[in-house]
Amino acid sequence: MPEYKAPLRDIQFVFQEVFDCEAHYRKLGFEDVDADTINAIHEEAAKFVEDVVAPLNRIGDEQGCQWNDGEVTTPDGFKEAYQQYVEAGWPTLAQNEKFGGQGLPHSLQQPISEMISAANHSWGMYPGLSHGAMATLEEHGTDEQKARFLPALVEGRWTGTMCLTEPHCGTDLGLLRTKAEANADGSYRLNGSKIFISAGDHDLAENIVHIVLARLPDSPAGTKGISLFIVPKVNVNEDSSLGERNGVHCASIEHKMGIKGSATCVLNFDDARGYLIGEVNRGLHCMFTFMNAARLGVALEGVAASDAAFQGSLAYARERLQMRALSGAKNPDGAADPIIVHPDVRRMLLTQKAFAEGGRAMSADLSMLIDTTHKGTDADERARADAKLALLTPIAKAFLTETGMESTSHGVQVYGGHGFISEWGMEQLMRDTKISCLYEGTTGIQALDLLGRKVLGSQGELLKGFMQEMGSFLGECSADEQLAAHAAVIGQYLEELQSLTATIGKRAMSNPEEIGAASVDYLMFAGYVVLAYYWLRMMATAQQKLADGSGDANFYTAKLQTGAFYFDRVLPRAKSHSACVQNGGDSMMAMAAEHFAF
Ligand SMILES: Cc1cc2nc3c(=O)[nH]c(=O)nc-3n(C[C@H](O)[C@H](O)[C@H](O)COP(=O)(O)OP(=O)(O)OC[C@H]3O[C@@H](n4cnc5c(N)ncnc54)[C@H](O)[C@@H]3O)c2cc1C
């Protein structure tokens, strides 16, 4: 099992050196959040994750969760680790001080979430879901609801869930049937069944606050008739003390491919008491707060998977001796050379590294935009942050999880046959990571969101804004020959992105299927190009640091070398996605559904 080490140096590089988070925090009024504070928090979190969370990863997979008589038990050690997490105050870090939080910026929390996910995806699901529940309550709850539910969630004494999926409805939430009927006292009673609810039941916390989509009897059909409710597992009195058990019960847990330590529950609502959040029939609108937070959280799981796979592969590739380097022995005293000398092994390692570090930079930028939307005082700046987040969220969610999945596959491959054997941990990583491409909207659904809603739906406005940002950075690279060459390459891809967008838009006017046919290739094309932009930003910083002679030359040189690999050997994949888009959807749509097999 590879030992997990938090990538603290790279976290520092990305947040502090590339994006100057200290200046960003000062601007948002977080005067005290300086480099020492940031580093101290992340170092402390790293110790907790490495010593407490990471060692539970294997046992979580082997034992999984257990369901007995309606109660879920998490794997050995999960509960104790969660208690330590709460006692150390970690859940409170970036939460509102009004409800017991420490009021620190969201982006300060982000590396901690990445570390937890890389060390133990399953365990990270329990605190992870609470973040979305808290964000939804804070944005859309009444003052009374916030006072009643938020302090215990912030403290971590309770956890949260999101309850959307039903047996017959996953992607298409307009089909959902869970019913909510008004009680005389202003509360509601909910009846129905939800499936696949992560952290839907467990033994880590004394209560669970479910955020549930349901339909009132007289509501219109489809997505316009959905409302949002708080449904606690144990009823909560007005003073926040616990009352009687509510009518929501875990009917079973799923047996699944990965994240076995995360309880995936069937929840039955039998006259469960609930409270409306926001307005009637505006539930999906409110739920988008949860979903957007959750999508970026899942994008980070992709980054974490790339990093965990890279760490495991690198350790193995340095130790495993097989064959000699093509150019002659590199370890003449050994029986063979370590496999890291072989170009193909390097291809896999550098691909993982490029996805992990590039994805970290992209996620860091997005997390700082979230800070701006929360705390920014300039309305224009907040609007720009919102627009960029809207465009990049589906790209981050889908591209970073697909590349995370690829990284874990390389992880198995670097280990050879041993990668297929459980004790090395690589096959678990691959099984655990697949879910990130599925939940919170599959890759296909993110691609439709990007192309249909965000790009074409805004008549290209959202894309234009981000293209301008990228264009002006590319211009800044003109003074340096190497950076300017990479910037010119990105410039060409950006022109191609515009032309692909125009082509699809034109075709879609006569055939709407063209959007669906192009969408995933379009998203992947955009993903490779956007990641190139973040790589160029990192390379520019590394170049500057080397020129300044600020030390750590090996780190900055490795950054430039990884960036060069990305431009040479990964970015060109975008061309095949472009070709697929240009070829259109005719060959995809020609075959009659009944002719797929005879
Ligand atoms: C382990 C696990 C944990 C989960 N946790 C939660 C949770 O906490 N809360 C919750 O509410 N849900 C949860 N889910 C549910 C998850 O979000 C859904 O499984 C997911 O959104 C897909 O829905 P579905 O499974 O019904 O697939 P479907 O919607 O049936 O989709 C099947 C396939 O069809 C494709 N498809 C569907 N419609 C279109 C279209 N219009 N265009 C192109 N392709 C399309 C999809 O991309 C997919 O490939 C979880 C699922 C799992 C497995």
XYZ file of C-alpha atoms and ligand atoms in Angstrom:
651
model
C 0.000 0.000 0.000
C 1.662 3.303 -1.013
C 2.238 5.708 1.834
C 0.395 9.011 1.366
C 2.359 12.241 1.792
C 0.498 15.522 1.526
C 1.919 17.573 -1.397
C 2.562 20.602 0.823
C 5.286 22.145 -1.311
C 3.123 22.098 -4.404
C 0.118 23.445 -2.513
C 2.281 26.342 -1.346
C 3.562 26.927 -4.860
C 0.132 27.024 -6.441
C -1.735 29.056 -3.845
C 0.991 31.391 -2.660
C 3.377 31.744 -5.577
C 1.203 31.359 -8.669
C -2.038 32.917 -7.410
C -0.671 35.081 -4.570
C -3.390 34.050 -2.161
C -2.031 36.342 0.553
C -2.819 39.444 -1.534
C -6.181 37.893 -2.466
C -7.020 37.346 1.220
C -5.992 40.874 2.183
C -8.242 42.255 -0.538
C -11.160 40.263 0.828
C -10.531 41.489 4.374
C -8.730 38.411 5.756
C -5.825 40.530 7.012
C -4.506 37.894 9.418
C -4.272 35.081 6.917
C -0.597 35.291 6.031
C 1.819 32.663 4.711
C 2.780 31.458 8.201
C -0.846 30.945 9.190
C -1.670 29.172 5.934
C 1.352 26.879 6.164
C 0.740 26.081 9.827
C -2.874 25.072 9.110
C -1.948 22.913 6.133
C 0.963 21.249 7.944
C -1.285 20.374 10.866
C -3.962 19.033 8.519
C -1.343 17.007 6.651
C -0.270 15.320 9.890
C -3.858 14.393 10.692
C -4.489 13.062 7.197
C -1.221 11.108 6.944
C -1.375 9.644 10.458
C -5.088 9.122 11.021
C -7.091 9.138 7.768
C -4.704 7.446 5.312
C -4.125 4.292 7.394
C -7.894 3.590 7.304
C -8.099 3.505 3.518
C -7.382 -0.191 3.094
C -9.547 -1.369 5.975
C -12.415 0.749 4.638
C -12.208 -1.165 1.366
C -11.837 -4.593 2.955
C -14.557 -4.238 5.591
C -16.915 -1.849 3.877
C -19.952 -0.546 5.731
C -22.335 -2.960 7.418
C -26.126 -2.683 7.584
C -27.947 -4.446 10.411
C -31.572 -3.876 11.403
C -31.701 -0.453 9.816
C -28.444 0.787 11.345
C -25.231 1.393 9.426
C -21.829 0.715 10.957
C -18.769 2.235 9.299
C -15.442 0.341 9.074
C -13.179 0.050 12.131
C -11.483 3.308 12.975
C -13.739 5.581 10.885
C -15.712 6.788 13.888
C -12.650 7.496 16.044
C -10.991 9.377 13.185
C -14.133 11.448 12.705
C -14.210 12.247 16.443
C -10.616 13.451 16.264
C -11.479 15.532 13.199
C -14.314 17.212 15.083
C -12.363 17.672 18.321
C -9.557 19.389 16.409
C -12.115 21.827 14.966
C -11.481 20.959 11.303
C -15.147 21.128 10.201
C -15.390 24.713 11.473
C -12.433 26.097 9.516
C -14.144 27.879 6.628
C -17.611 28.195 8.150
C -19.393 31.361 9.153
C -18.411 32.699 12.587
C -22.091 33.445 13.286
C -22.703 29.711 13.538
C -19.526 28.711 15.334
C -17.145 28.637 12.378
C -13.683 30.135 12.220
C -14.636 32.289 9.222
C -11.513 31.477 7.204
C -11.619 31.567 3.383
C -13.023 28.635 1.461
C -9.810 28.302 -0.535
C -7.841 27.654 2.657
C -9.979 24.581 3.263
C -9.585 23.277 -0.269
C -6.115 21.686 0.044
C -7.327 19.881 3.162
C -10.242 18.410 1.230
C -7.813 17.336 -1.483
C -5.515 15.664 1.038
C -8.396 13.788 2.671
C -9.751 12.603 -0.647
C -6.341 11.415 -1.869
C -5.685 9.573 1.377
C -9.118 8.015 1.817
C -11.907 8.851 -0.632
C -14.532 6.933 1.368
C -13.875 8.585 4.698
C -13.805 12.000 3.043
C -17.377 11.538 1.821
C -18.817 12.009 5.330
C -17.443 15.492 6.082
C -17.577 16.338 2.345
C -21.350 16.084 2.051
C -21.807 18.333 5.084
C -20.145 21.241 3.253
C -22.845 21.325 0.571
C -25.640 20.982 3.133
C -24.265 23.915 5.116
C -23.824 26.074 2.017
C -27.425 25.385 0.950
C -28.836 26.171 4.385
C -26.795 29.317 4.700
C -27.822 30.631 1.306
C -31.479 29.634 1.226
C -32.549 28.813 4.810
C -34.537 31.139 7.067
C -32.813 32.698 10.076
C -34.695 30.289 12.296
C -33.562 27.272 10.236
C -29.974 28.460 10.249
C -29.979 28.951 14.022
C -31.550 25.542 14.534
C -29.459 23.402 12.180
C -26.210 25.128 11.311
C -24.235 25.250 14.605
C -24.227 21.466 15.077
C -23.387 20.918 11.393
C -20.575 23.460 11.579
C -19.210 21.823 14.709
C -19.391 18.434 12.977
C -21.672 16.927 15.638
C -24.144 16.351 12.787
C -23.444 15.599 9.136
C -25.408 16.394 5.973
C -26.573 14.606 2.842
C -28.098 15.475 -0.513
C -31.132 13.391 -1.447
C -31.982 13.686 -5.137
C -31.809 10.277 -6.756
C -34.760 7.864 -6.872
C -34.882 4.405 -8.468
C -36.438 5.682 -11.704
C -34.775 9.106 -11.747
C -31.119 10.061 -11.687
C -30.122 12.518 -14.379
C -33.715 13.485 -15.083
C -34.835 15.006 -11.797
C -38.093 16.141 -13.397
C -39.281 12.549 -12.911
C -38.948 12.521 -9.148
C -41.893 11.322 -7.081
C -41.092 11.799 -3.393
C -44.125 13.612 -2.001
C -44.283 16.436 0.498
C -47.571 17.487 2.084
C -48.117 20.445 4.358
C -48.765 19.906 8.068
C -50.922 22.349 9.993
C -47.890 23.674 11.923
C -46.062 24.824 8.784
C -43.820 21.769 8.542
C -44.243 19.068 5.874
C -44.497 15.291 5.869
C -42.452 13.500 3.279
C -43.116 10.106 1.754
C -41.064 8.299 -0.838
C -37.831 6.507 -1.448
C -34.390 7.806 -2.336
C -31.511 5.627 -3.479
C -27.718 5.979 -3.634
C -27.620 8.508 -0.788
C -24.024 8.964 0.305
C -23.589 9.186 4.077
C -27.367 8.617 4.257
C -26.862 6.701 7.476
C -23.793 5.978 9.608
C -22.487 5.866 13.158
C -20.093 8.823 13.037
C -22.377 11.593 14.267
C -25.411 11.936 16.514
C -27.672 13.287 13.774
C -27.885 13.581 9.988
C -29.499 16.513 8.197
C -30.906 15.375 4.878
C -31.460 17.995 2.176
C -34.258 16.450 0.134
C -35.970 17.196 -3.165
C -39.679 16.424 -3.161
C -42.886 17.435 -4.882
C -46.017 19.056 -3.403
C -49.341 17.478 -4.483
C -50.510 20.446 -6.579
C -47.106 21.259 -8.096
C -46.600 21.197 -11.862
C -44.988 18.151 -13.441
C -41.294 18.198 -14.334
C -38.499 20.262 -12.857
C -40.741 23.295 -12.267
C -42.651 21.447 -9.547
C -39.822 20.464 -7.229
C -39.259 21.895 -3.768
C -36.437 21.486 -1.267
C -36.703 20.307 2.342
C -34.615 19.790 5.454
C -35.366 16.377 6.924
C -33.350 15.484 10.032
C -32.735 11.831 10.917
C -33.580 12.683 14.524
C -36.087 15.498 14.959
C -34.596 18.741 16.164
C -36.422 20.903 18.703
C -36.579 24.667 18.308
C -33.661 25.073 20.716
C -31.616 22.647 18.560
C -31.817 19.837 21.125
C -32.592 16.386 19.751
C -36.154 15.100 19.845
C -37.673 11.835 18.667
C -36.478 9.696 15.803
C -37.917 11.021 12.513
C -39.599 8.838 9.891
C -36.570 8.418 7.665
C -34.846 5.062 7.711
C -32.060 3.318 5.879
C -33.620 0.296 4.163
C -30.305 -1.093 2.874
C -26.857 -0.126 1.633
C -25.436 -0.794 -1.807
C -22.703 -3.359 -2.510
C -20.515 -1.590 -4.968
C -17.361 -1.346 -7.074
C -15.466 1.095 -4.854
C -15.614 3.622 -2.000
C -16.832 0.719 0.110
C -16.241 2.577 3.365
C -18.751 5.216 2.280
C -22.333 4.184 3.074
C -24.489 4.443 -0.074
C -28.004 4.182 1.285
C -31.553 3.489 0.258
C -33.568 5.912 2.404
C -37.276 5.481 2.985
C -39.266 8.517 4.028
C -42.426 7.509 5.899
C -44.294 10.573 7.058
C -40.912 12.116 7.814
C -41.104 15.636 9.211
C -39.437 18.196 6.966
C -39.063 21.949 6.588
C -39.247 23.842 3.323
C -36.051 25.604 2.209
C -36.637 28.586 -0.057
C -39.832 28.957 -2.050
C -42.249 26.258 -3.121
C -41.350 24.865 -6.584
C -37.941 26.585 -6.506
C -36.204 23.548 -5.067
C -33.913 22.874 -7.992
C -32.783 26.482 -7.971
C -31.811 26.157 -4.278
C -30.287 22.729 -4.829
C -27.927 24.226 -7.398
C -26.004 25.786 -4.507
C -25.389 22.263 -3.223
C -24.730 20.835 -6.655
C -22.231 23.491 -7.719
C -20.301 23.122 -4.457
C -20.477 19.353 -4.795
C -19.335 19.396 -8.438
C -16.204 21.318 -7.561
C -15.702 18.965 -4.619
C -15.887 16.030 -7.013
C -13.500 17.753 -9.446
C -11.052 17.863 -6.555
C -11.509 14.115 -6.068
C -10.154 13.757 -9.605
C -7.083 15.824 -8.727
C -6.650 13.813 -5.525
C -6.872 10.552 -7.485
C -4.212 11.718 -9.936
C -1.954 12.687 -7.062
C -2.483 9.470 -5.087
C -1.863 7.401 -8.212
C 1.248 9.420 -9.004
C 2.659 9.053 -5.498
C 2.142 5.295 -5.504
C 3.525 4.862 -9.022
C 6.577 7.005 -8.396
C 7.582 5.109 -5.262
C 7.253 1.811 -7.122
C 9.006 3.000 -10.290
C 12.048 4.057 -8.266
C 12.296 0.685 -6.509
C 11.235 -1.915 -9.032
C 14.196 -3.290 -10.991
C 13.426 -4.647 -14.470
C 15.495 -4.660 -17.666
C 18.180 -2.174 -18.630
C 17.727 1.335 -19.997
C 17.860 1.411 -23.808
C 20.856 3.734 -23.624
C 22.837 1.469 -21.273
C 22.747 0.467 -17.613
C 21.826 3.206 -15.146
C 22.188 0.971 -12.104
C 25.181 -1.169 -13.087
C 25.649 -2.615 -9.600
C 22.053 -3.817 -9.428
C 20.470 -6.818 -11.116
C 18.583 -4.432 -13.408
C 17.643 -0.763 -13.689
C 14.700 0.772 -11.831
C 11.738 1.004 -14.199
C 11.702 4.821 -13.919
C 14.498 4.825 -16.531
C 12.156 3.481 -19.227
C 10.517 6.106 -21.453
C 7.099 4.480 -21.367
C 7.062 4.390 -17.556
C 8.089 8.046 -17.570
C 5.231 8.793 -19.964
C 2.770 7.409 -17.441
C 4.373 9.084 -14.421
C 4.583 12.465 -16.116
C 0.999 12.207 -17.340
C -0.175 11.577 -13.773
C 2.007 14.413 -12.466
C 0.804 16.813 -15.152
C -2.849 16.024 -14.378
C -2.357 16.226 -10.598
C -0.436 19.494 -10.547
C -2.330 21.126 -13.422
C -5.640 20.108 -11.851
C -4.489 21.472 -8.507
C -3.753 24.834 -10.117
C -7.115 24.933 -11.851
C -8.961 23.960 -8.646
C -7.003 26.518 -6.646
C -8.064 29.279 -9.016
C -11.683 28.127 -8.798
C -11.577 28.018 -4.995
C -10.313 31.597 -4.898
C -13.139 32.647 -7.209
C -15.533 31.126 -4.690
C -13.900 33.316 -2.010
C -14.591 36.319 -4.228
C -18.240 35.386 -4.723
C -18.585 35.058 -0.916
C -16.611 38.041 0.273
C -15.851 40.306 -2.679
C -16.985 43.907 -2.231
C -16.850 44.888 -5.905
C -20.043 43.814 -7.698
C -18.357 43.620 -11.117
C -15.616 41.429 -9.778
C -18.152 39.151 -8.121
C -20.097 38.915 -11.378
C -16.910 38.027 -13.279
C -16.064 35.361 -10.700
C -19.581 33.919 -11.002
C -19.361 33.834 -14.791
C -15.963 32.123 -14.811
C -17.134 29.578 -12.224
C -20.245 28.843 -14.270
C -18.143 28.102 -17.344
C -15.354 26.163 -15.658
C -17.376 24.060 -13.206
C -18.523 21.449 -15.779
C -15.035 21.369 -17.318
C -13.405 20.869 -13.919
C -15.926 18.242 -12.844
C -15.717 16.140 -15.995
C -12.181 16.697 -17.263
C -10.418 16.431 -13.914
C -12.291 13.260 -12.978
C -11.766 11.611 -16.383
C -8.060 12.433 -16.171
C -8.067 11.277 -12.531
C -9.467 7.973 -13.740
C -6.788 7.787 -16.430
C -4.110 8.459 -13.814
C -5.306 5.554 -11.672
C -5.248 3.295 -14.720
C -1.630 4.330 -15.318
C -1.100 3.560 -11.635
C -2.126 -0.058 -12.150
C -0.030 -0.205 -15.336
C 3.156 1.139 -13.734
C 2.929 -1.655 -11.143
C 2.529 -4.234 -13.915
C 0.746 -7.392 -12.702
C 1.227 -6.229 -9.126
C -1.064 -3.316 -9.892
C -3.873 -5.821 -10.336
C -3.226 -7.332 -6.910
C -5.068 -5.813 -3.959
C -2.193 -5.472 -1.496
C -0.546 -2.705 -3.537
C -3.565 -0.410 -3.364
C -3.604 0.623 -7.021
C -6.646 -1.414 -8.022
C -8.588 0.033 -5.059
C -7.674 3.518 -6.184
C -8.972 2.795 -9.664
C -12.218 1.291 -8.329
C -12.696 4.151 -5.865
C -12.131 6.836 -8.480
C -14.644 5.689 -11.091
C -17.559 7.073 -9.088
C -16.231 10.616 -9.502
C -17.023 10.411 -13.235
C -20.587 9.371 -12.406
C -22.124 11.124 -9.453
C -22.952 14.833 -9.407
C -23.834 14.531 -13.075
C -21.971 12.138 -15.352
C -19.306 13.307 -17.786
C -21.928 13.308 -20.546
C -24.246 15.520 -18.518
C -21.451 17.964 -17.628
C -20.600 18.162 -21.326
C -24.199 19.031 -22.218
C -24.220 21.637 -19.461
C -21.012 23.167 -20.821
C -21.909 23.231 -24.477
C -25.688 23.592 -24.360
C -26.297 25.818 -21.341
C -23.059 27.613 -20.660
C -21.515 28.212 -24.086
C -24.355 28.237 -26.629
C -26.952 29.220 -24.009
C -25.016 32.405 -23.220
C -24.448 33.100 -26.941
C -20.755 32.613 -26.285
C -20.602 35.381 -23.637
C -19.232 33.176 -20.823
C -16.595 31.754 -23.125
C -15.660 35.189 -24.394
C -14.952 36.466 -20.868
C -12.557 33.634 -20.044
C -10.932 33.799 -23.495
C -10.138 37.447 -22.789
C -8.506 36.537 -19.484
C -6.439 33.818 -21.146
C -5.604 36.081 -24.100
C -4.233 38.815 -21.890
C -2.046 36.327 -19.978
C -0.740 34.892 -23.251
C 0.258 38.437 -24.215
C 2.264 38.777 -20.979
C 4.340 35.750 -21.996
C 5.745 37.400 -25.121
C 8.994 38.534 -23.475
C 10.242 35.014 -22.848
C 11.033 32.820 -25.836
C 9.982 29.487 -24.328
C 6.815 30.815 -22.700
C 5.926 32.762 -25.839
C 6.179 29.572 -27.921
C 3.763 27.776 -25.592
C 1.499 30.828 -25.496
C 1.360 30.820 -29.300
C 0.285 27.159 -29.247
C -2.503 27.926 -26.762
C -3.522 30.884 -28.944
C -4.013 28.520 -31.894
C -6.097 26.133 -29.804
C -8.245 29.031 -28.593
C -8.944 30.009 -32.192
C -9.873 26.407 -32.855
C -12.181 26.416 -29.824
C -13.987 29.450 -31.203
C -14.288 27.901 -34.614
C -15.560 24.579 -33.179
C -18.125 26.489 -31.136
C -19.327 28.371 -34.207
C -19.496 25.155 -36.269
C -21.568 23.334 -33.655
C -23.821 26.365 -33.141
C -24.495 26.552 -36.867
C -25.161 22.844 -37.273
C -27.404 22.776 -34.212
C -29.756 25.286 -35.831
C -30.851 22.623 -38.308
C -30.112 19.548 -36.169
C -30.165 19.821 -32.355
C -28.621 16.315 -32.013
C -25.334 17.870 -33.103
C -24.937 19.390 -29.637
C -25.169 16.014 -27.918
C -22.949 14.419 -30.566
C -20.202 17.006 -30.085
C -20.486 17.611 -26.350
C -18.001 15.244 -24.674
C -15.319 15.792 -27.327
C -15.915 19.522 -27.043
C -15.539 19.382 -23.248
C -12.366 17.303 -23.448
C -10.926 19.664 -26.067
C -11.696 22.617 -23.787
C -10.285 20.722 -20.792
C -6.918 20.063 -22.422
C -6.639 23.693 -23.530
C -7.703 25.158 -20.182
C -5.223 22.897 -18.403
C -2.515 24.159 -20.768
C -3.367 27.694 -19.657
C -2.912 26.726 -15.996
C 0.331 24.954 -16.855
C 1.592 28.063 -18.590
C 0.762 30.133 -15.528
C 2.766 27.747 -13.356
C 5.644 27.732 -15.827
C 5.749 31.523 -15.877
C 6.011 31.597 -12.073
C 8.655 28.870 -12.034
C 10.660 30.686 -14.696
C 10.500 33.903 -12.698
C 11.584 32.181 -9.478
C 14.546 30.601 -11.244
C 15.521 33.960 -12.745
C 15.273 35.575 -9.284
C 17.524 32.872 -7.860
C 15.060 32.363 -5.008
C 16.292 28.808 -4.296
C 14.494 25.479 -4.692
C 15.847 25.306 -8.257
C 15.107 21.574 -8.609
C 11.446 22.120 -7.795
C 11.046 24.942 -10.328
C 13.020 23.106 -12.992
C 10.819 20.029 -12.529
C 7.799 22.309 -12.911
C 9.105 23.589 -16.251
C 9.939 20.060 -17.375
C 6.500 18.736 -16.482
C 4.927 21.686 -18.272
C 7.044 21.013 -21.357
C 5.899 17.380 -21.285
C 2.271 18.525 -21.042
C 2.623 20.758 -24.095
C 4.539 18.132 -26.119
C 2.806 14.936 -25.205
C -0.607 15.593 -23.674
C -2.065 18.756 -25.181
C -1.948 17.370 -28.773
C -4.670 14.896 -27.760
C -7.020 17.875 -28.125
C -6.584 17.628 -31.894
C -8.286 14.244 -32.058
C -11.213 15.609 -30.041
C -11.420 18.514 -32.470
C -11.454 16.137 -35.441
C -14.265 14.129 -33.842
C -16.330 17.286 -33.297
C -15.733 18.396 -36.869
C -16.833 15.034 -38.232
C -20.259 15.674 -36.742
C -22.890 13.296 -35.473
C -24.205 11.611 -38.622
C -22.340 8.327 -38.138
C -23.406 8.294 -34.490
C -27.093 8.760 -35.223
C -27.538 6.827 -38.452
C -28.120 3.381 -36.975
C -31.643 2.504 -35.862
C -31.777 1.597 -32.152
C -33.124 -1.871 -33.033
C -30.178 -2.532 -35.369
C -27.428 -2.182 -32.783
C -27.376 -5.973 -32.418
C -28.997 -8.856 -34.301
C -21.807 5.524 -4.998
C -22.842 6.511 -5.378
C -23.089 7.605 -4.565
C -24.090 8.510 -4.905
N -24.394 9.538 -4.045
C -25.524 10.263 -4.266
C -26.010 11.171 -3.289
O -25.393 11.372 -2.234
N -27.179 11.811 -3.529
C -27.893 11.617 -4.664
O -28.944 12.206 -4.820
N -27.445 10.780 -5.633
C -26.299 10.093 -5.453
N -25.842 9.216 -6.404
C -26.580 9.093 -7.660
C -25.809 9.676 -8.837
O -25.750 11.065 -8.750
C -26.507 9.175 -10.115
O -26.239 7.788 -10.202
C -26.036 9.896 -11.348
O -26.461 11.229 -11.319
C -26.560 9.267 -12.639
O -27.917 8.962 -12.539
P -28.420 7.476 -12.895
O -27.565 6.529 -12.158
O -29.859 7.381 -12.680
O -28.085 7.317 -14.430
P -29.061 7.724 -15.651
O -29.593 9.078 -15.429
O -30.020 6.628 -15.877
O -28.019 7.761 -16.838
C -27.514 6.573 -17.473
C -26.567 6.991 -18.594
O -27.299 7.759 -19.568
C -26.653 9.002 -19.784
N -27.670 10.021 -20.039
C -28.820 10.245 -19.386
N -29.471 11.277 -19.936
C -28.715 11.741 -20.943
C -28.832 12.793 -21.890
N -29.862 13.615 -21.892
N -27.834 12.960 -22.779
C -26.747 12.175 -22.784
N -26.584 11.149 -21.912
C -27.558 10.941 -21.009
C -25.857 9.277 -18.517
O -24.761 10.146 -18.771
C -25.410 7.875 -18.136
O -24.246 7.538 -18.849
C -24.818 8.332 -6.117
C -24.526 7.255 -6.948
C -23.584 6.339 -6.581
C -23.343 5.158 -7.480
